[in-house]
Amino acid sequence: LELRDYQLTRTRSSASTTLDYRFNKNNEIYFRGMYNRFTDREWRRLYAFAPEDGTVERELKDRFEEQVISSFNLGGKHIFPKLRIDYEAAYSYAFQDTPYDYSVNFAADAPSTVDFRNADFPTLSSATYLNNALYEFDQFEEGSTFAKDENITAKVNIALPYFIGSSKGELKFGGKMRMKQKSYEIEQNVYEAMGNVPTLNVFEGGLLDDNYLGGRYELARAVNMPTFVDYFNSNPAQFELQIEDKAIDEALESYDA
C-alpha cells in the first residue's frame, strides 16, 4: 500500500506578436514572434507499506522544472514585372531546465496490516508508522538536467512568368535550408549512508495534510528538504556517492546531436 501526497505549483506565461508592413500592393514584409514559459514545482510525500517485510518507507521528492519555447519568423512577398518572389527565415529555441531534483528516503521496521476488502480505501493498521524517530536514512538522490532544441530554417520561392504563343505560365523553383541542434545534459548522484545520519524526526517539517483523503489516513510530518540538504552539505563524510550508478546513468542519457 502506498500513500502519496502531492503539492504542485505551476505557472504559465506567454506573449506573441505579428507585424505586417505593406509598401504597396506588390510588396510586403512581416514579422511574427512567440514566447511561452512554463514552470512546475513539485513536492511529493510518500508512505510505502510492506506488511510482508514488516517495513515502511518514507520518501520526499522536491523538484523544480522550467520550460521555455520561443520562435521568430521574418519574411516577405514581392511582385516585379518579370519576377515573383516570397521568402522566410525562422529561428526557434526551446529548453527544459531542471536545476534540482531531490529525493530522500528513510525506512523503519514498523509492522503493519492492510485489509483490501474496501478496494477504494483499504484499511491500514500499524501502531508505530507515525513515529518519525524510528525511520533511518536509506538513500539520497540529487540531480539536474538541461535539454535544448535549436532550429534555424530559411526558404525562398521564385516564379518566372513565360509566354509561348498564346499560352502563358510560370516557371517555379526555390530552395530550403534547415539546421537543427539538440542536446541533453544530466547530472545524477545517488548517496548512501557512511556514518551516523540522524533519524527522520531530526529533519521533519514542512506542510502536513491533516485531512488526507477526508481523514481516512493519518500522516506524520515529512522531511523538510532544505534542512536535510543543509545537513548533507555540512557532513559530506557521512554519505557515499554511488559512482558506478552515476557513470551509467549519465552515459546512457546524455547526448548532443
GROMACS .gro file of N, CA, C and O in nm, residues 33-123:
model
  364
   33GLY      N    1   0.644   3.674  -3.381
   33GLY     CA    2   0.721   3.627  -3.265
   33GLY      C    3   0.631   3.562  -3.162
   33GLY      O    4   0.514   3.599  -3.146
   34MET      N    5   0.686   3.462  -3.090
   34MET     CA    6   0.609   3.391  -2.988
   34MET      C    7   0.703   3.352  -2.875
   34MET      O    8   0.818   3.315  -2.897
   35TYR      N    9   0.651   3.362  -2.751
   35TYR     CA   10   0.728   3.324  -2.632
   35TYR      C   11   0.633   3.256  -2.534
   35TYR      O   12   0.525   3.307  -2.504
   36ASN      N   13   0.674   3.138  -2.486
   36ASN     CA   14   0.596   3.063  -2.386
   36ASN      C   15   0.689   3.017  -2.275
   36ASN      O   16   0.798   2.964  -2.303
   37ARG      N   17   0.643   3.031  -2.151
   37ARG     CA   18   0.721   2.986  -2.035
   37ARG      C   19   0.629   2.911  -1.940
   37ARG      O   20   0.519   2.956  -1.909
   38PHE      N   21   0.677   2.795  -1.894
   38PHE     CA   22   0.601   2.711  -1.803
   38PHE      C   23   0.694   2.666  -1.691
   38PHE      O   24   0.807   2.623  -1.717
   39THR      N   25   0.649   2.680  -1.566
   39THR     CA   26   0.728   2.633  -1.452
   39THR      C   27   0.644   2.534  -1.372
   39THR      O   28   0.522   2.547  -1.362
   40ASP      N   29   0.713   2.437  -1.314
   40ASP     CA   30   0.646   2.331  -1.239
   40ASP      C   31   0.729   2.301  -1.114
   40ASP      O   32   0.842   2.255  -1.124
   41ARG      N   33   0.671   2.328  -0.998
   41ARG     CA   34   0.734   2.295  -0.870
   41ARG      C   35   0.653   2.182  -0.806
   41ARG      O   36   0.532   2.196  -0.787
   42GLU      N   37   0.720   2.073  -0.774
   42GLU     CA   38   0.650   1.955  -0.723
   42GLU      C   39   0.712   1.910  -0.591
   42GLU      O   40   0.833   1.897  -0.578
   43TRP      N   41   0.624   1.887  -0.493
   43TRP     CA   42   0.661   1.815  -0.371
   43TRP      C   43   0.577   1.688  -0.366
   43TRP      O   44   0.454   1.693  -0.385
   44ARG      N   45   0.642   1.576  -0.342
   44ARG     CA   46   0.569   1.450  -0.329
   44ARG      C   47   0.611   1.381  -0.200
   44ARG      O   48   0.729   1.354  -0.179
   45ARG      N   49   0.513   1.354  -0.115
   45ARG     CA   50   0.540   1.285   0.012
   45ARG      C   51   0.479   1.146   0.003
   45ARG      O   52   0.362   1.130  -0.031
   46LEU      N   53   0.558   1.044   0.036
   46LEU     CA   54   0.518   0.906   0.013
   46LEU      C   55   0.537   0.820   0.137
   46LEU      O   56   0.640   0.830   0.206
   47TYR      N   57   0.436   0.738   0.165
   47TYR     CA   58   0.447   0.623   0.257
   47TYR      C   59   0.435   0.497   0.171
   47TYR      O   60   0.341   0.486   0.091
   48ALA      N   61   0.524   0.401   0.189
   48ALA     CA   62   0.515   0.271   0.120
   48ALA      C   63   0.518   0.161   0.226
   48ALA      O   64   0.622   0.139   0.291
   49PHE      N   65   0.405   0.095   0.242
   49PHE     CA   66   0.392  -0.010   0.344
   49PHE      C   67   0.418  -0.147   0.281
   49PHE      O   68   0.364  -0.179   0.174
   50ALA      N   69   0.501  -0.228   0.347
   50ALA     CA   70   0.531  -0.364   0.303
   50ALA      C   71   0.503  -0.459   0.420
   50ALA      O   72   0.594  -0.495   0.496
   51PRO      N   73   0.375  -0.499   0.440
   51PRO     CA   74   0.339  -0.584   0.554
   51PRO      C   75   0.416  -0.716   0.556
   51PRO      O   76   0.447  -0.768   0.664
   52GLU      N   77   0.449  -0.768   0.437
   52GLU     CA   78   0.518  -0.896   0.434
   52GLU      C   79   0.661  -0.886   0.489
   52GLU      O   80   0.717  -0.985   0.537
   53ASP      N   81   0.720  -0.767   0.483
   53ASP     CA   82   0.855  -0.746   0.536
   53ASP      C   83   0.854  -0.676   0.670
   53ASP      O   84   0.960  -0.663   0.734
   54GLY      N   85   0.740  -0.625   0.711
   54GLY     CA   86   0.733  -0.552   0.836
   54GLY      C   87   0.806  -0.419   0.831
   54GLY      O   88   0.859  -0.372   0.932
   55THR      N   89   0.807  -0.355   0.711
   55THR     CA   90   0.878  -0.228   0.695
   55THR      C   91   0.787  -0.122   0.635
   55THR      O   92   0.687  -0.152   0.569
   56VAL      N   93   0.825   0.003   0.660
   56VAL     CA   94   0.757   0.118   0.599
   56VAL      C   95   0.865   0.212   0.547
   56VAL      O   96   0.963   0.240   0.617
   57GLU      N   97   0.846   0.260   0.426
   57GLU     CA   98   0.941   0.353   0.366
   57GLU      C   99   0.878   0.490   0.353
   57GLU      O  100   0.761   0.503   0.317
   58ARG      N  101   0.957   0.592   0.385
   58ARG     CA  102   0.913   0.731   0.368
   58ARG      C  103   1.001   0.797   0.261
   58ARG      O  104   1.123   0.779   0.260
   59GLU      N  105   0.939   0.873   0.174
   59GLU     CA  106   1.015   0.943   0.070
   59GLU      C  107   0.961   1.084   0.055
   59GLU      O  108   0.840   1.107   0.062
   60LEU      N  109   1.053   1.178   0.030
   60LEU     CA  110   1.014   1.313  -0.009
   60LEU      C  111   1.087   1.348  -0.138
   60LEU      O  112   1.208   1.331  -0.148
   61LYS      N  113   1.012   1.394  -0.236
   61LYS     CA  114   1.068   1.439  -0.362
   61LYS      C  115   1.042   1.588  -0.376
   61LYS      O  116   0.931   1.635  -0.353
   62ASP      N  117   1.144   1.662  -0.414
   62ASP     CA  118   1.135   1.808  -0.431
   62ASP      C  119   1.200   1.842  -0.564
   62ASP      O  120   1.321   1.821  -0.582
   63ARG      N  121   1.121   1.893  -0.659
   63ARG     CA  122   1.172   1.915  -0.794
   63ARG      C  123   1.118   2.047  -0.849
   63ARG      O  124   1.004   2.085  -0.825
   64PHE      N  125   1.205   2.115  -0.927
   64PHE     CA  126   1.162   2.236  -0.999
   64PHE      C  127   1.201   2.220  -1.145
   64PHE      O  128   1.312   2.176  -1.177
   65GLU      N  129   1.110   2.259  -1.233
   65GLU     CA  130   1.136   2.247  -1.377
   65GLU      C  131   1.084   2.371  -1.448
   65GLU      O  132   0.977   2.422  -1.417
   66GLU      N  133   1.161   2.418  -1.545
   66GLU     CA  134   1.122   2.533  -1.627
   66GLU      C  135   1.131   2.494  -1.774
   66GLU      O  136   1.230   2.434  -1.817
   67GLN      N  137   1.029   2.530  -1.850
   67GLN     CA  138   1.027   2.506  -1.994
   67GLN      C  139   1.001   2.639  -2.066
   67GLN      O  140   0.909   2.712  -2.029
   68VAL      N  141   1.083   2.667  -2.167
   68VAL     CA  142   1.068   2.791  -2.243
   68VAL      C  143   1.074   2.757  -2.392
   68VAL      O  144   1.160   2.681  -2.436
   69ILE      N  145   0.981   2.813  -2.468
   69ILE     CA  146   0.979   2.799  -2.614
   69ILE      C  147   0.966   2.938  -2.674
   69ILE      O  148   0.876   3.014  -2.636
   70SER      N  149   1.054   2.971  -2.768
   70SER     CA  150   1.045   3.100  -2.837
   70SER      C  151   1.071   3.078  -2.985
   70SER      O  152   1.151   2.992  -3.024
   71SER      N  153   1.004   3.155  -3.068
   71SER     CA  154   1.023   3.143  -3.213
   71SER      C  155   1.003   3.280  -3.278
   71SER      O  156   0.925   3.363  -3.230
   72PHE      N  157   1.075   3.300  -3.389
   72PHE     CA  158   1.070   3.426  -3.462
   72PHE      C  159   1.071   3.396  -3.612
   72PHE      O  160   1.151   3.314  -3.659
   73ASN      N  161   0.983   3.464  -3.685
   73ASN     CA  162   0.975   3.445  -3.830
   73ASN      C  163   0.978   3.581  -3.898
   73ASN      O  164   0.905   3.673  -3.858
   74LEU      N  165   1.062   3.594  -4.000
   74LEU     CA  166   1.073   3.717  -4.078
   74LEU      C  167   1.064   3.680  -4.225
   74LEU      O  168   1.138   3.592  -4.272
   75GLY      N  169   0.974   3.745  -4.298
   75GLY     CA  170   0.958   3.709  -4.439
   75GLY      C  171   0.899   3.822  -4.520
   75GLY      O  172   0.869   3.931  -4.468
   76GLY      N  173   0.879   3.794  -4.648
   76GLY     CA  174   0.823   3.896  -4.736
   76GLY      C  175   0.774   3.836  -4.866
   76GLY      O  176   0.804   3.721  -4.900
   77LYS      N  177   0.697   3.919  -4.939
   77LYS     CA  178   0.646   3.881  -5.070
   77LYS      C  179   0.660   4.002  -5.161
   77LYS      O  180   0.627   4.115  -5.123
   78HIS      N  181   0.709   3.978  -5.285
   78HIS     CA  182   0.731   4.088  -5.380
   78HIS      C  183   0.691   4.041  -5.519
   78HIS      O  184   0.719   3.928  -5.559
   79ILE      N  185   0.627   4.130  -5.591
   79ILE     CA  186   0.588   4.103  -5.728
   79ILE      C  187   0.653   4.210  -5.817
   79ILE      O  188   0.629   4.330  -5.800
   80PHE      N  189   0.738   4.164  -5.911
   80PHE     CA  190   0.804   4.252  -6.006
   80PHE      C  191   0.749   4.222  -6.146
   80PHE      O  192   0.681   4.120  -6.166
   81PRO      N  193   0.777   4.307  -6.241
   81PRO     CA  194   0.722   4.284  -6.377
   81PRO      C  195   0.756   4.146  -6.434
   81PRO      O  196   0.673   4.085  -6.501
   82LYS      N  197   0.874   4.095  -6.410
   82LYS     CA  198   0.914   3.966  -6.467
   82LYS      C  199   0.957   3.867  -6.359
   82LYS      O  200   1.028   3.771  -6.389
   83LEU      N  201   0.910   3.888  -6.238
   83LEU     CA  202   0.955   3.801  -6.129
   83LEU      C  203   0.860   3.811  -6.011
   83LEU      O  204   0.814   3.921  -5.977
   84ARG      N  205   0.830   3.698  -5.948
   84ARG     CA  206   0.754   3.696  -5.824
   84ARG      C  207   0.833   3.613  -5.722
   84ARG      O  208   0.877   3.501  -5.754
   85ILE      N  209   0.850   3.666  -5.602
   85ILE     CA  210   0.935   3.600  -5.503
   85ILE      C  211   0.873   3.611  -5.363
   85ILE      O  212   0.813   3.714  -5.329
   86ASP      N  213   0.883   3.505  -5.285
   86ASP     CA  214   0.848   3.510  -5.143
   86ASP      C  215   0.957   3.435  -5.065
   86ASP      O  216   1.018   3.341  -5.117
   87TYR      N  217   0.979   3.476  -4.944
   87TYR     CA  218   1.090   3.421  -4.865
   87TYR      C  219   1.055   3.429  -4.717
   87TYR      O  220   0.970   3.508  -4.673
   88GLU      N  221   1.125   3.347  -4.638
   88GLU     CA  222   1.105   3.349  -4.493
   88GLU      C  223   1.228   3.290  -4.425
   88GLU      O  224   1.285   3.190  -4.471
   89ALA      N  225   1.267   3.352  -4.315
   89ALA     CA  226   1.371   3.299  -4.228
   89ALA      C  227   1.308   3.280  -4.090
   89ALA      O  228   1.233   3.366  -4.043
   90ALA      N  229   1.337   3.167  -4.026
   90ALA     CA  230   1.276   3.136  -3.897
   90ALA      C  231   1.381   3.084  -3.800
   90ALA      O  232   1.473   3.011  -3.839
   91TYR      N  233   1.363   3.121  -3.675
   91TYR     CA  234   1.452   3.074  -3.568
   91TYR      C  235   1.366   3.035  -3.448
   91TYR      O  236   1.275   3.109  -3.408
   92SER      N  237   1.394   2.918  -3.394
   92SER     CA  238   1.322   2.874  -3.274
   92SER      C  239   1.420   2.813  -3.175
   92SER      O  240   1.519   2.750  -3.214
   93TYR      N  241   1.390   2.835  -3.048
   93TYR     CA  242   1.477   2.784  -2.941
   93TYR      C  243   1.388   2.739  -2.826
   93TYR      O  244   1.296   2.812  -2.785
   94ALA      N  245   1.414   2.620  -2.778
   94ALA     CA  246   1.337   2.566  -2.666
   94ALA      C  247   1.432   2.498  -2.569
   94ALA      O  248   1.532   2.437  -2.610
   95PHE      N  249   1.401   2.510  -2.441
   95PHE     CA  250   1.482   2.438  -2.342
   95PHE      C  251   1.394   2.392  -2.227
   95PHE      O  252   1.288   2.450  -2.199
   96GLN      N  253   1.440   2.288  -2.162
   96GLN     CA  254   1.378   2.237  -2.040
   96GLN      C  255   1.487   2.225  -1.936
   96GLN      O  256   1.581   2.147  -1.951
   97ASP      N  257   1.474   2.303  -1.831
   97ASP     CA  258   1.578   2.312  -1.728
   97ASP      C  259   1.522   2.261  -1.596
   97ASP      O  260   1.422   2.313  -1.546
   98THR      N  261   1.586   2.160  -1.541
   98THR     CA  262   1.555   2.111  -1.407
   98THR      C  263   1.679   2.133  -1.321
   98THR      O  264   1.767   2.047  -1.317
   99PRO      N  265   1.690   2.248  -1.257
   99PRO     CA  266   1.813   2.280  -1.183
   99PRO      C  267   1.833   2.191  -1.060
   99PRO      O  268   1.947   2.173  -1.015
  100TYR      N  269   1.724   2.140  -1.005
  100TYR     CA  270   1.739   2.046  -0.893
  100TYR      C  271   1.621   1.949  -0.890
  100TYR      O  272   1.507   1.984  -0.922
  101ASP      N  273   1.655   1.827  -0.855
  101ASP     CA  274   1.556   1.720  -0.841
  101ASP      C  275   1.605   1.633  -0.725
  101ASP      O  276   1.693   1.548  -0.742
  102TYR      N  277   1.549   1.659  -0.607
  102TYR     CA  278   1.592   1.590  -0.486
  102TYR      C  279   1.493   1.480  -0.449
  102TYR      O  280   1.372   1.495  -0.466
  103SER      N  281   1.547   1.371  -0.396
  103SER     CA  282   1.463   1.264  -0.342
  103SER      C  283   1.538   1.200  -0.226
  103SER      O  284   1.653   1.157  -0.242
  104VAL      N  285   1.475   1.196  -0.108
  104VAL     CA  286   1.539   1.137   0.009
  104VAL      C  287   1.446   1.030   0.067
  104VAL      O  288   1.324   1.049   0.074
  105ASN      N  289   1.506   0.917   0.105
  105ASN     CA  290   1.431   0.802   0.155
  105ASN      C  291   1.476   0.764   0.296
  105ASN      O  292   1.597   0.762   0.325
  106PHE      N  293   1.377   0.734   0.380
  106PHE     CA  294   1.401   0.678   0.512
  106PHE      C  295   1.317   0.551   0.524
  106PHE      O  296   1.211   0.540   0.461
  107ALA      N  297   1.361   0.456   0.606
  107ALA     CA  298   1.287   0.331   0.624
  107ALA      C  299   1.287   0.293   0.771
  107ALA      O  300   1.380   0.325   0.846
  108ALA      N  301   1.179   0.222   0.811
  108ALA     CA  302   1.165   0.181   0.951
  108ALA      C  303   1.110   0.039   0.958
  108ALA      O  304   1.035  -0.005   0.870
  109ASP      N  305   1.148  -0.031   1.063
  109ASP     CA  306   1.085  -0.159   1.096
  109ASP      C  307   0.956  -0.127   1.170
  109ASP      O  308   0.957  -0.092   1.289
  110ALA      N  309   0.846  -0.137   1.099
  110ALA     CA  310   0.715  -0.099   1.154
  110ALA      C  311   0.611  -0.197   1.102
  110ALA      O  312   0.563  -0.182   0.989
  111PRO      N  313   0.576  -0.299   1.178
  111PRO     CA  314   0.477  -0.396   1.132
  111PRO      C  315   0.344  -0.329   1.099
  111PRO      O  316   0.301  -0.233   1.164
  112SER      N  317   0.280  -0.379   0.995
  112SER     CA  318   0.153  -0.322   0.951
  112SER      C  319   0.068  -0.432   0.887
  112SER      O  320   0.119  -0.534   0.842
  113THR      N  321  -0.060  -0.407   0.884
  113THR     CA  322  -0.154  -0.494   0.812
  113THR      C  323  -0.244  -0.406   0.727
  113THR      O  324  -0.276  -0.292   0.764
  114VAL      N  325  -0.282  -0.461   0.612
  114VAL     CA  326  -0.367  -0.387   0.519
  114VAL      C  327  -0.483  -0.478   0.479
  114VAL      O  328  -0.462  -0.590   0.433
  115ASP      N  329  -0.604  -0.427   0.497
  115ASP     CA  330  -0.725  -0.501   0.462
  115ASP      C  331  -0.783  -0.440   0.335
  115ASP      O  332  -0.824  -0.323   0.333
  116PHE      N  333  -0.786  -0.520   0.226
  116PHE     CA  334  -0.828  -0.469   0.096
  116PHE      C  335  -0.974  -0.499   0.064
  116PHE      O  336  -1.015  -0.494  -0.051
  117ARG      N  337  -1.053  -0.532   0.164
  117ARG     CA  338  -1.193  -0.559   0.136
  117ARG      C  339  -1.264  -0.436   0.080
  117ARG      O  340  -1.358  -0.447   0.003
  118ASN      N  341  -1.219  -0.318   0.124
  118ASN     CA  342  -1.265  -0.194   0.061
  118ASN      C  343  -1.155  -0.152  -0.037
  118ASN      O  344  -1.053  -0.095   0.001
  119ALA      N  345  -1.174  -0.186  -0.166
  119ALA     CA  346  -1.069  -0.165  -0.264
  119ALA      C  347  -1.037  -0.018  -0.285
  119ALA      O  348  -0.924   0.017  -0.320
  120ASP      N  349  -1.134   0.070  -0.266
  120ASP     CA  350  -1.110   0.213  -0.285
  120ASP      C  351  -1.028   0.272  -0.172
  120ASP      O  352  -0.938   0.354  -0.195
  121PHE      N  353  -1.057   0.232  -0.051
  121PHE     CA  354  -0.986   0.284   0.067
  121PHE      C  355  -0.953   0.167   0.160
  121PHE      O  356  -1.025   0.141   0.256
  122PRO      N  357  -0.844   0.094   0.131
  122PRO     CA  358  -0.805  -0.018   0.217
  122PRO      C  359  -0.783   0.028   0.361
  122PRO      O  360  -0.741   0.141   0.387
  123THR      N  361  -0.811  -0.061   0.454
  123THR     CA  362  -0.793  -0.030   0.596
  123THR      C  363  -0.649  -0.060   0.637
  123THR      O  364  -0.599  -0.170   0.618
   0.00000   0.00000   0.00000
